[in-house]
Amino acid sequence: MGNRGMEDLIPLVNKLQDAFSSIGQACNLDLPQIAVVGGQSAGKSSVLENFVGRDFLPRGSGIVTRRPLVLQLISATAEWAEFLHCKGKKFTDFDEVRQEIEAETDRVTGANKGISPVPINLRVYSPHVLNLTLIDLPGITKVPVGDQPVDIEQQIREMIMQFITRESCLILAVTPANTDLANSDALKLAKDVDPQGLRTIGVITKLDLMDEGTDARDVLENKLLPLRRGYIGVVNRSQKDIDGKKDIKAALEAERKFFLSHPSYRHMAEKMGTPRLQRVLNEQLTNHIRDTLPAFRSKLQSQLLALDKEAEEYRGYRPDDPSRKTKQLLQMVQQFSVDFEKRIEGSGDQVDTVELSGGAKINRIFHERFPFELVKMECDEKEMRREISYAIKNIHGIRTGLFTPDMAFEAIVKKQIIKLKGPCVKCVDMVIQELINTVRQCSNKLECFPMLREETERIVTCHIRDRESRAKDQVLLLIDVQLSYINTNHEDFIGFANAQQRSSQTNKSQSSAGNQVIRKGWLTINNISIMKGGAKEYWFVLTAESLSWFKDDEEKEKKYMLPLDNLKVRDVEKSFMSSKHIFCIFNTESRNVYKDNRTLELACDSQDDVDSWKSSLLRAGVYPEKTTTVESETTTTSDNFSMDPQLERKVETIRNLVDSYMAIVNKCIRDLMPKTIMHLMINNVKEFINAELLAQLYSTGDQNALMDESQEQAQRRDEVLRTHQALKEALMIIGDISTSTITVPMPPPVDTSWMAGSSGGRRSPPASPTAPRRMSSGQRPAPRGAPPPPNRPGPLGPFNNSADSPQAPSRPNRAPPSIPSRRPPPSPTRQAPP
């Protein structure tokens, strides 16, 4: 095998990969890809084969590589190859690999020189390679042949650019020695994507095919047309050698003899040849690995620190120890009790910042959802007055009453009190659901013991359901107590004498509270037309008299102010395309609410926000819309309903009395409901968990079965211990790698402006008659490293003064020179004019 340089790095990388594999992680070193770029017949495939040490790529005239070949080298104990399009088939004969590449190329591109950007993926497993990716790209051509399209050059360039633009791709810019280096398309492409030359290595091939008396010494010494990483010369096998089955080992030996025996290269033979190219790439890979190690070390150290405490607990852990199970059962139940109490009572540690839960949600139920449900059951004003008038008339019977009957007041009040049962029972249901959700959240810490978790949830949930019936009985008892006696002597009750004055007093109190701010927050106006910008978010301010919105929460630029008179609220069905929850405000007199809109649709991020805003609007006197099932019948009855002035005064009096007394009842119920639920349910459940849960668990049967850990927990424990140990070993290996490898510094920058010139590879005309020509064998160039003559621009633009320059004006028809040569002294007639 020819790739001895990289073999030195194989044990190092394998150790690192084994360290990561032992903890179940990928060793994401992201080793660079190596792309071989050059013109047709530049020797790219031969350079690529030298990395593998096998002769496996197609040969012939014209474009041989017509599809990108992505070659993945994978270190293994045996040697074989496989294609992505032939999964499961192993190729041990590399002649068959070549035949398969040719067949697969023809299958996609045809047999008449067509090209395709679809890559062929080949994996080569060998004990003599590193895990690298090599890419053989089609040679750059300018003239289409066969079935090739007219824009063949552009297509190949775009195909090459797809690979070499990646920052992790090393570029081997291959140029034959018998062509003009300044016009090298490979170097031009490399310059476009790597202007600093950090990942470009020049490769000069076919040094053995140069004309007699010429050489590429100045180029290989990086003095003419310099690159930051310089040039490396290689001698590949000729077509005759390939046809004669000359193996790569013999070719490498012949290459070495060539450099040692050639008078122009013998002084730098150690810096030339395929082994040198492999060593340069090996240095680059080693540098890359060393640069990657600090991030890996930091990652491993943080993982080790996170596992230290848990691994310490698991050391010496005996799953079947009865004493351990008993102790752990006590700890688990105690922790469950503490977690439940923290979620209900609130705690500063482990605060949920995403949503409300536990006690906070129950608090919202008590003070926002429940009052809202109470108001929702209030009947329509016209319906209330109609019921009062019917009650008055039915009480008087055939007689015409002179006084307002108090029995009508009691009948209407009791009917209203009975309606409170629905909201009260619903409040209990909502609290129960939240308690059950809290129990499930607290039991998540018991998931490593499935039986314990299941039994804990079952016991506590059964107790909550048992308390549910008692709480509902008590709540209904509160309503029955209110029904049993109508206390008209209550200090807050206005009485018959003051009933007529209540309306004016209410109006005054409302006007005095006009500037009271009830709520502020962001809402989205949903029904703005697309022509006017679509839905927009504004800062809303709700007071007792109006709803205003501003551009932002600084409240400097007011957009609109909406009075609350004759407004009501109703729900809007959530649209299919929207994630928002919507409610709308409308005018009961069918007037426009906002500009030309009959309704104002407001959107919130969650249903809880909608309920909260509706509760706030309720406090401001904006009530929810009442849905009626017999709307037509009600409308007909109300249209025919009329009262005489005396009856209307009686109805108004009783209406004010009902409002006054129901305000007292609602105030009492809103105060007693949270207290009743807290006493009969929440506090009772907390006491049950603290005092009786453990006893209930012991009474269920085998305590050892309760503490049988789940399979996942056993795997977790083993994984933690194994990972902790492997992390320690990995850190030690990384330390060894850091001390056993040497970083090769990046070469200093060079002036590569000679590559930045005109398109199409055409050389610019000389700017000075003093431009030098190719040197003869009798001439020696300027001393090595001497500064170039002044005022000498590069052939491709303002880039490099030491670059290969064009011919003098006296030789305008001469072809561009090849790599500077050493030929016999030219005749005087061919000398450039002074």
XYZ file of N, CA and C in Angstrom, residues 406-633:
684
model
N -95.175 41.439 48.075
C -93.840 40.928 48.373
C -93.671 39.475 47.963
N -94.790 38.751 47.772
C -94.692 37.353 47.339
C -94.106 37.258 45.918
N -94.404 38.270 45.084
C -93.804 38.281 43.735
C -92.286 38.423 43.844
N -91.834 39.239 44.771
C -90.393 39.416 45.001
C -89.751 38.088 45.400
N -90.362 37.365 46.364
C -89.803 36.101 46.823
C -89.792 35.067 45.705
N -90.849 35.012 44.908
C -90.920 34.019 43.824
C -89.803 34.245 42.806
N -89.591 35.500 42.432
C -88.541 35.795 41.440
C -87.160 35.550 42.033
N -86.948 35.948 43.297
C -85.644 35.757 43.936
C -85.301 34.282 44.045
N -86.248 33.474 44.480
C -85.968 32.037 44.615
C -85.650 31.395 43.261
N -86.338 31.849 42.233
C -86.041 31.314 40.897
C -84.611 31.653 40.475
N -84.180 32.865 40.806
C -82.813 33.267 40.480
C -81.771 32.516 41.314
N -82.092 32.272 42.597
C -81.148 31.553 43.467
C -80.952 30.124 42.989
N -82.049 29.470 42.540
C -81.941 28.085 42.061
C -80.972 27.999 40.870
N -80.962 29.045 40.062
C -80.062 29.038 38.901
C -78.588 29.032 39.295
N -78.267 29.359 40.556
C -76.868 29.380 40.999
C -76.282 27.979 41.154
N -77.136 26.968 41.208
C -76.624 25.614 41.423
C -75.705 25.172 40.283
N -76.066 25.513 39.038
C -75.235 25.104 37.889
C -73.821 25.639 37.961
N -73.622 26.951 38.077
C -72.250 27.475 38.178
C -71.474 26.941 39.373
N -72.176 26.718 40.516
C -71.470 26.223 41.702
C -70.962 24.800 41.490
N -71.789 23.941 40.924
C -71.362 22.562 40.659
C -70.241 22.542 39.617
N -70.356 23.418 38.605
C -69.313 23.474 37.587
C -67.986 23.923 38.190
N -68.021 24.829 39.152
C -66.809 25.277 39.827
C -66.125 24.110 40.540
N -66.939 23.280 41.231
C -66.380 22.105 41.909
C -65.728 21.176 40.896
N -66.379 20.956 39.751
C -65.823 20.056 38.725
C -64.489 20.571 38.201
N -64.396 21.869 37.978
C -63.138 22.424 37.461
C -62.008 22.274 38.477
N -62.321 22.472 39.769
C -61.285 22.320 40.798
C -60.842 20.867 40.897
N -61.779 19.947 40.798
C -61.439 18.514 40.868
C -60.507 18.133 39.731
N -60.830 18.610 38.522
C -59.994 18.280 37.384
C -58.575 18.810 37.564
N -58.454 19.984 38.117
C -57.130 20.552 38.331
C -56.376 19.797 39.422
N -57.078 19.334 40.439
C -56.431 18.522 41.479
C -55.894 17.217 40.896
N -56.691 16.587 40.048
C -56.250 15.325 39.433
C -55.039 15.569 38.534
N -55.065 16.667 37.786
C -53.907 16.998 36.944
C -52.654 17.238 37.785
N -52.845 17.878 38.946
C -51.710 18.129 39.833
C -51.140 16.823 40.380
N -52.012 15.891 40.730
C -51.557 14.582 41.215
C -50.724 13.884 40.142
N -51.174 13.938 38.899
C -50.438 13.280 37.811
C -49.082 13.937 37.586
N -49.044 15.256 37.679
C -47.767 15.948 37.509
C -46.786 15.591 38.625
N -47.283 15.495 39.847
C -46.402 15.158 40.975
C -45.928 13.711 40.905
N -46.740 12.842 40.303
C -46.360 11.420 40.242
C -45.350 11.141 39.146
N -44.993 12.145 38.363
C -43.995 11.920 37.314
C -42.654 11.493 37.903
N -42.365 11.960 39.128
C -41.099 11.590 39.762
C -41.086 10.134 40.218
N -42.245 9.484 40.169
C -42.325 8.073 40.560
C -42.264 7.147 39.359
N -41.968 7.689 38.178
C -42.073 6.891 36.964
C -41.061 5.747 36.920
N -39.996 5.836 37.695
C -39.047 4.726 37.705
C -39.592 3.519 38.470
N -40.704 3.706 39.194
C -41.370 2.597 39.886
C -42.830 2.563 39.408
N -43.115 1.874 38.324
C -44.449 1.924 37.704
C -45.576 1.506 38.644
N -45.373 0.444 39.423
C -46.427 -0.032 40.321
C -46.730 1.011 41.394
N -45.695 1.615 41.958
C -45.880 2.647 42.982
C -46.620 3.848 42.407
N -46.237 4.248 41.229
C -46.908 5.397 40.602
C -48.384 5.098 40.343
N -48.648 3.933 39.806
C -50.032 3.572 39.489
C -50.887 3.519 40.746
N -50.371 2.903 41.805
C -51.140 2.791 43.044
C -51.338 4.153 43.706
N -50.293 4.990 43.662
C -50.407 6.320 44.260
C -51.484 7.137 43.562
N -51.458 7.145 42.249
C -52.466 7.885 41.498
C -53.869 7.344 41.778
N -53.990 6.026 41.830
C -55.313 5.419 42.060
C -55.861 5.781 43.435
N -55.017 5.684 44.456
C -55.485 5.938 45.823
C -55.882 7.409 45.990
N -55.025 8.320 45.531
C -55.312 9.746 45.717
C -56.508 10.173 44.865
N -56.599 9.668 43.655
C -57.728 10.027 42.787
C -59.041 9.516 43.366
N -59.033 8.299 43.899
C -60.253 7.770 44.532
C -60.676 8.631 45.719
N -59.703 9.093 46.476
C -60.038 9.956 47.608
C -60.620 11.288 47.121
N -60.053 11.835 46.047
C -60.583 13.092 45.504
C -62.020 12.894 45.027
N -62.293 11.784 44.368
C -63.656 11.517 43.903
C -64.620 11.346 45.078
N -64.121 10.752 46.144
C -64.965 10.603 47.333
C -65.294 11.965 47.938
N -64.323 12.855 47.980
C -64.558 14.191 48.515
C -65.410 15.031 47.562
N -65.399 14.671 46.299
C -66.200 15.411 45.315
C -67.680 15.376 45.672
N -68.193 14.197 45.984
C -69.619 14.084 46.300
C -69.963 14.884 47.560
N -69.063 14.861 48.552
C -69.326 15.610 49.779
C -69.287 17.114 49.517
N -68.326 17.540 48.693
C -68.221 18.970 48.398
C -69.453 19.451 47.632
N -69.903 18.658 46.671
C -71.086 19.066 45.912
C -72.336 19.085 46.800
N -72.429 18.109 47.690
C -73.570 18.127 48.621
C -73.549 19.384 49.473
N -72.370 19.765 49.933
C -72.268 20.951 50.777
C -72.576 22.232 49.989
N -72.116 22.280 48.737
C -72.373 23.448 47.896
C -73.873 23.584 47.625
N -74.516 22.463 47.322
C -75.964 22.506 47.087
C -76.702 22.867 48.367
N -76.124 22.450 49.500
C -76.727 22.820 50.779
C -76.664 24.336 50.978
N -75.558 24.954 50.549
C -75.460 26.411 50.641
C -76.594 27.088 49.859
N -76.897 26.570 48.678
C -77.974 27.142 47.864
C -79.325 26.912 48.549
N -79.514 25.716 49.102
C -80.779 25.426 49.790
C -80.943 26.320 51.016
N -79.857 26.613 51.716
C -79.924 27.512 52.870
C -80.387 28.899 52.425
N -79.883 29.360 51.310
C -80.301 30.664 50.795
C -81.781 30.649 50.396
N -82.244 29.511 49.915
C -83.645 29.416 49.510
C -84.589 29.329 50.713
N -84.057 28.821 51.819
C -84.942 28.536 52.965
C -85.491 29.796 53.621
N -84.767 30.880 53.531
C -85.234 32.094 54.204
C -84.718 33.309 53.440
N -85.658 34.164 52.993
C -85.297 35.396 52.293
C -85.219 36.500 53.331
N -84.037 36.910 53.678
C -83.799 37.868 54.753
C -83.873 39.287 54.203
N -85.050 39.861 54.273
C -85.228 41.233 53.775
C -84.755 42.284 54.776
N -84.304 41.817 55.972
C -83.764 42.761 56.956
C -82.240 42.868 56.895
N -81.664 42.300 55.856
C -80.210 42.350 55.706
C -79.768 43.807 55.569
N -78.658 44.121 56.186
C -78.218 45.522 56.242
C -77.917 46.092 54.862
N -77.590 45.230 53.899
C -77.291 45.718 52.555
C -78.515 45.743 51.648
N -79.640 45.235 52.144
C -80.842 45.204 51.311
C -81.488 46.582 51.307
N -81.898 47.085 50.143
C -82.382 48.467 50.039
C -83.802 48.639 50.599
N -84.614 47.579 50.609
C -85.980 47.702 51.120
C -86.918 48.351 50.115
N -88.206 48.242 50.411
C -89.209 48.756 49.488
C -89.143 50.285 49.376
N -88.833 50.924 50.485
C -88.865 52.392 50.478
C -87.787 52.981 49.582
N -86.658 52.303 49.532
C -85.526 52.846 48.753
C -85.410 52.257 47.349
N -86.332 51.363 46.985
C -86.218 50.676 45.696
C -86.275 51.649 44.536
N -87.103 52.699 44.665
C -87.262 53.632 43.560
C -86.005 54.479 43.338
N -85.205 54.658 44.397
C -84.036 55.521 44.286
C -82.779 54.774 43.815
N -82.862 53.494 43.668
C -81.667 52.678 43.397
C -81.039 52.988 42.033
N -81.899 53.263 41.048
C -81.372 53.497 39.695
C -80.479 54.717 39.647
N -80.942 55.800 40.244
C -80.139 57.028 40.207
C -78.839 56.869 40.979
N -78.890 56.143 42.107
C -77.672 55.916 42.895
C -76.663 55.072 42.116
N -77.186 54.090 41.382
C -76.300 53.228 40.592
C -75.596 54.016 39.504
N -76.372 54.897 38.859
C -75.784 55.711 37.799
C -74.675 56.604 38.340
N -74.913 57.173 39.537
C -73.900 58.043 40.126
C -72.633 57.264 40.463
N -72.824 56.076 41.028
C -71.649 55.267 41.404
C -70.854 54.861 40.176
N -71.586 54.580 39.083
C -70.876 54.186 37.867
C -70.090 55.359 37.293
N -70.706 56.548 37.343
C -70.007 57.706 36.791
C -68.773 58.054 37.612
N -68.835 57.813 38.898
C -67.672 58.115 39.737
C -66.527 57.150 39.501
N -66.869 55.947 38.971
C -65.823 54.938 38.719
C -65.374 54.946 37.274
N -65.706 56.002 36.539
C -65.427 56.004 35.110
C -63.956 55.909 34.778
N -63.088 56.440 35.606
C -61.667 56.446 35.298
C -60.926 55.259 35.905
N -61.637 54.356 36.532
C -60.991 53.200 37.162
C -60.521 52.222 36.080
N -59.234 51.893 36.068
C -58.679 50.939 35.104
C -58.886 49.531 35.639
N -59.550 48.705 34.835
C -59.860 47.329 35.243
C -58.804 46.358 34.745
N -58.331 46.573 33.511
C -57.363 45.622 32.962
C -56.588 46.274 31.822
N -55.332 45.817 31.661
C -54.505 46.210 30.529
C -53.859 44.953 29.944
N -53.596 45.001 28.652
C -52.923 43.856 28.039
C -52.960 43.916 26.523
N -52.207 42.998 25.880
C -52.136 42.925 24.420
C -53.282 42.072 23.884
N -53.938 42.573 22.835
C -54.961 41.828 22.110
C -54.773 42.091 20.610
N -55.213 41.135 19.811
C -55.142 41.280 18.357
C -56.539 41.564 17.808
N -56.670 42.664 17.056
C -57.932 42.935 16.357
C -57.934 42.075 15.103
N -58.877 41.147 15.064
C -58.822 40.081 14.075
C -59.567 40.408 12.787
N -60.522 41.328 12.833
C -61.367 41.552 11.654
C -61.026 42.852 10.925
N -59.721 43.174 10.844
C -59.267 44.264 9.993
C -59.008 43.683 8.608
N -59.514 44.318 7.576
C -59.393 43.776 6.224
C -57.932 43.733 5.790
N -57.658 42.840 4.856
C -56.288 42.703 4.340
C -55.850 43.979 3.642
N -56.785 44.672 3.020
C -56.446 45.922 2.338
C -55.932 46.964 3.317
N -56.355 46.861 4.572
C -55.925 47.823 5.591
C -54.813 47.274 6.473
N -54.208 46.180 6.041
C -53.058 45.651 6.773
C -53.302 44.344 7.484
N -54.562 43.875 7.551
C -54.835 42.608 8.219
C -54.802 42.725 9.727
N -54.878 41.569 10.400
C -54.920 41.535 11.864
C -53.690 42.232 12.463
N -53.937 43.047 13.508
C -52.853 43.771 14.167
C -52.993 43.667 15.677
N -51.852 43.713 16.357
C -51.831 43.616 17.812
C -51.713 45.024 18.403
N -52.564 45.297 19.426
C -52.558 46.591 20.081
C -52.560 46.390 21.595
N -52.226 47.466 22.288
C -52.247 47.489 23.751
C -53.618 48.034 24.193
N -54.417 47.187 24.874
C -55.777 47.548 25.260
C -55.826 47.966 26.728
N -56.659 48.983 26.999
C -56.894 49.456 28.360
C -58.401 49.481 28.584
N -58.861 48.694 29.569
C -60.292 48.597 29.884
C -60.573 49.361 31.172
N -61.501 50.318 31.096
C -61.965 51.041 32.281
C -63.444 50.742 32.486
N -64.022 51.357 33.496
C -65.437 51.102 33.796
C -66.355 51.707 32.745
N -65.852 52.605 31.919
C -66.710 53.263 30.935
C -66.307 53.021 29.500
N -65.057 52.622 29.231
C -64.606 52.521 27.843
C -63.532 51.449 27.686
N -63.353 51.070 26.406
C -62.277 50.168 26.014
C -61.437 50.906 24.978
N -60.183 51.181 25.330
C -59.296 51.934 24.438
C -58.132 51.052 24.027
N -57.556 51.353 22.857
C -56.349 50.632 22.474
C -55.333 51.597 21.877
N -54.059 51.246 22.143
C -52.933 52.090 21.787
C -51.961 51.316 20.904
N -51.035 52.038 20.290
C -50.044 51.411 19.424
C -49.129 50.485 20.212
N -48.732 50.890 21.438
C -47.862 50.064 22.263
C -48.171 50.341 23.727
N -47.444 49.664 24.613
C -47.753 49.748 26.038
C -47.286 51.052 26.685
N -46.676 51.949 25.899
C -46.342 53.262 26.451
C -47.566 54.171 26.521
N -48.650 53.780 25.817
C -49.949 54.465 25.853
C -49.833 55.939 25.452
N -48.993 56.206 24.452
C -48.849 57.583 23.969
C -49.715 57.833 22.736
N -49.819 56.839 21.864
C -50.557 57.006 20.614
C -51.843 56.196 20.668
N -52.948 56.866 21.032
C -54.239 56.173 21.148
C -54.836 55.982 19.753
N -55.230 54.741 19.463
C -55.818 54.422 18.173
C -57.336 54.609 18.171
N -58.004 54.245 19.271
C -59.470 54.312 19.304
C -59.932 54.189 20.748
N -61.110 54.775 21.025
C -61.743 54.605 22.331
C -63.204 54.207 22.098
N -63.595 53.063 22.662
C -64.929 52.510 22.446
C -65.736 52.593 23.746
N -66.822 53.407 23.787
C -67.678 53.417 24.981
C -68.345 52.057 25.178
N -68.626 51.703 26.427
C -69.152 50.375 26.745
C -70.677 50.322 26.747
N -71.336 51.412 26.432
C -72.805 51.434 26.454
C -73.366 50.466 25.420
N -74.353 49.658 25.836
C -75.090 48.734 24.963
C -74.192 47.696 24.300
N -73.074 47.357 24.935
C -72.172 46.335 24.373
C -72.352 45.017 25.088
N -72.161 43.938 24.339
C -72.163 42.591 24.911
C -71.044 41.779 24.265
N -70.788 40.608 24.874
C -69.694 39.741 24.428
C -70.265 38.405 23.990
N -69.682 37.848 22.933
C -70.021 36.468 22.561
C -68.772 35.773 22.022
N -68.791 34.441 22.078
C -67.660 33.648 21.592
C -67.697 33.566 20.072
N -66.521 33.424 19.470
C -66.382 33.223 18.030
C -65.648 31.905 17.824
N -66.149 31.092 16.917
C -65.534 29.791 16.676
C -64.139 29.972 16.101
N -63.208 29.207 16.628
C -61.816 29.289 16.191
C -61.694 28.831 14.743
N -61.021 29.640 13.902
C -60.895 29.295 12.495
C -59.883 28.175 12.308
N -60.006 27.498 11.168
C -59.147 26.343 10.895
C -57.683 26.749 10.732
N -57.451 27.909 10.128
C -56.090 28.328 9.812
C -55.437 29.113 10.949
N -56.191 29.451 11.995
C -55.652 30.313 13.046
C -55.386 29.521 14.319
N -54.316 29.909 14.995
C -53.999 29.290 16.290
C -54.525 30.132 17.445
N -55.139 31.273 17.148
C -55.636 32.188 18.169
C -57.031 31.786 18.632
N -57.381 32.220 19.850
C -58.723 32.050 20.403
C -59.415 33.410 20.357
N -60.651 33.439 19.835
C -61.292 34.705 19.478
C -62.604 34.878 20.237
N -62.884 36.117 20.642
C -64.211 36.519 21.117
C -64.523 37.873 20.482
N -65.794 38.259 20.479
C -66.136 39.510 19.829
C -67.072 40.341 20.704
N -67.023 41.649 20.491
C -67.880 42.617 21.175
C -68.847 43.184 20.134
N -70.135 43.260 20.478
C -71.125 43.767 19.536
C -72.095 44.691 20.264
N -72.833 45.489 19.487
C -73.807 46.433 20.028
C -75.186 45.800 19.985
N -75.904 45.866 21.121
C -77.230 45.229 21.197
C -78.259 45.946 20.337
N -77.959 47.167 19.910
C -78.880 47.921 19.065
C -78.485 47.855 17.598
N -77.634 46.869 17.240
C -77.222 46.610 15.851
C -76.510 47.797 15.216
N -75.796 48.542 15.998
C -75.001 49.634 15.469
C -73.566 49.173 15.235
N -72.837 49.942 14.407
C -71.425 49.629 14.187
C -70.648 49.865 15.472
N -69.772 48.938 15.774
C -68.968 49.044 16.990
C -67.677 49.796 16.705
N -67.005 49.425 15.600
C -65.693 49.990 15.295
C -65.648 50.323 13.809
N -65.686 51.618 13.497
C -65.670 52.086 12.117
C -66.829 51.442 11.350
N -66.543 50.669 10.290
C -67.607 50.062 9.495
C -67.943 48.649 9.943
N -67.449 48.226 11.089
C -67.637 46.849 11.544
C -68.737 46.779 12.589
N -69.658 45.829 12.397
C -70.725 45.609 13.374
C -70.188 44.935 14.637
N -69.063 44.226 14.507
C -68.460 43.552 15.664
C -66.977 43.898 15.717
N -66.417 43.746 16.907
C -64.976 43.904 17.114
C -64.438 42.558 17.585
N -63.740 41.858 16.677
C -63.192 40.540 17.002
C -61.813 40.699 17.625
N -61.668 40.148 18.816
C -60.402 40.234 19.552
C -59.844 38.833 19.750
N -58.543 38.665 19.536
C -57.908 37.345 19.581
C -56.855 37.295 20.675
N -56.811 36.138 21.375
C -55.819 35.872 22.427
C -55.063 34.599 22.070
N -53.943 34.377 22.773
C -53.132 33.196 22.504
C -53.714 31.931 23.110
N -54.534 32.031 24.166
C -55.069 30.833 24.834
C -56.499 31.091 25.284
N -57.212 29.987 25.565
C -58.586 30.097 26.037
C -58.624 30.719 27.430
N -57.597 30.478 28.225
C -57.543 31.093 29.556
C -57.510 32.610 29.455
N -56.767 33.135 28.471
C -56.727 34.587 28.282
C -58.095 35.121 27.862
N -58.792 34.360 27.011
C -60.136 34.772 26.592
C -61.062 34.857 27.804
N -61.045 33.805 28.637
C -61.909 33.781 29.823
C -61.567 34.924 30.773
N -60.285 35.217 30.906
C -59.872 36.289 31.803
C -60.356 37.654 31.299
N -60.240 37.904 30.000
C -60.727 39.171 29.445
C -62.240 39.286 29.558
N -62.950 38.179 29.339
C -64.415 38.208 29.452
C -64.834 38.499 30.894
N -64.078 37.981 31.849
C -64.359 38.276 33.256
C -64.127 39.753 33.555
N -63.058 40.317 32.979
C -62.781 41.737 33.192
C -63.858 42.605 32.557
N -64.298 42.236 31.347
C -65.383 42.976 30.707
C -66.660 42.886 31.524
N -66.831 41.745 32.177
C -68.011 41.558 33.031
C -68.002 42.562 34.179
N -66.832 42.774 34.765
C -66.713 43.756 35.845
C -67.030 45.165 35.354
N -66.780 45.406 34.071
C -67.061 46.720 33.496
C -68.502 46.851 33.015
N -69.292 45.780 33.181
C -70.693 45.849 32.791
C -70.983 45.359 31.393
N -70.029 44.734 30.727
C -70.253 44.162 29.397
C -70.538 42.681 29.591
N -71.811 42.315 29.462
C -72.247 40.970 29.790
C -72.195 40.057 28.561
N -72.101 38.754 28.799
C -72.119 37.818 27.662
C -73.514 37.719 27.057
N -73.540 37.384 25.786
C -74.815 37.225 25.080
C -75.551 36.006 25.612
N -76.838 36.143 25.842
C -77.640 35.024 26.325
C -78.246 34.311 25.129
N -78.055 33.007 25.080
C -78.617 32.211 23.983
C -79.988 31.712 24.380
N -80.964 31.879 23.499
C -82.340 31.443 23.759
C -82.728 30.377 22.755
N -83.403 29.351 23.252
C -83.801 28.240 22.394
C -85.125 28.483 21.696
N -85.959 29.366 22.267
C -87.268 29.631 21.653
C -87.330 31.123 21.352
N -86.399 31.563 20.533
C -86.264 32.990 20.294
C -87.502 33.569 19.620
N -88.046 32.847 18.681
C -89.196 33.384 17.948
C -90.397 33.555 18.850
N -90.597 32.548 19.746
C -91.738 32.631 20.651
C -91.557 33.773 21.640
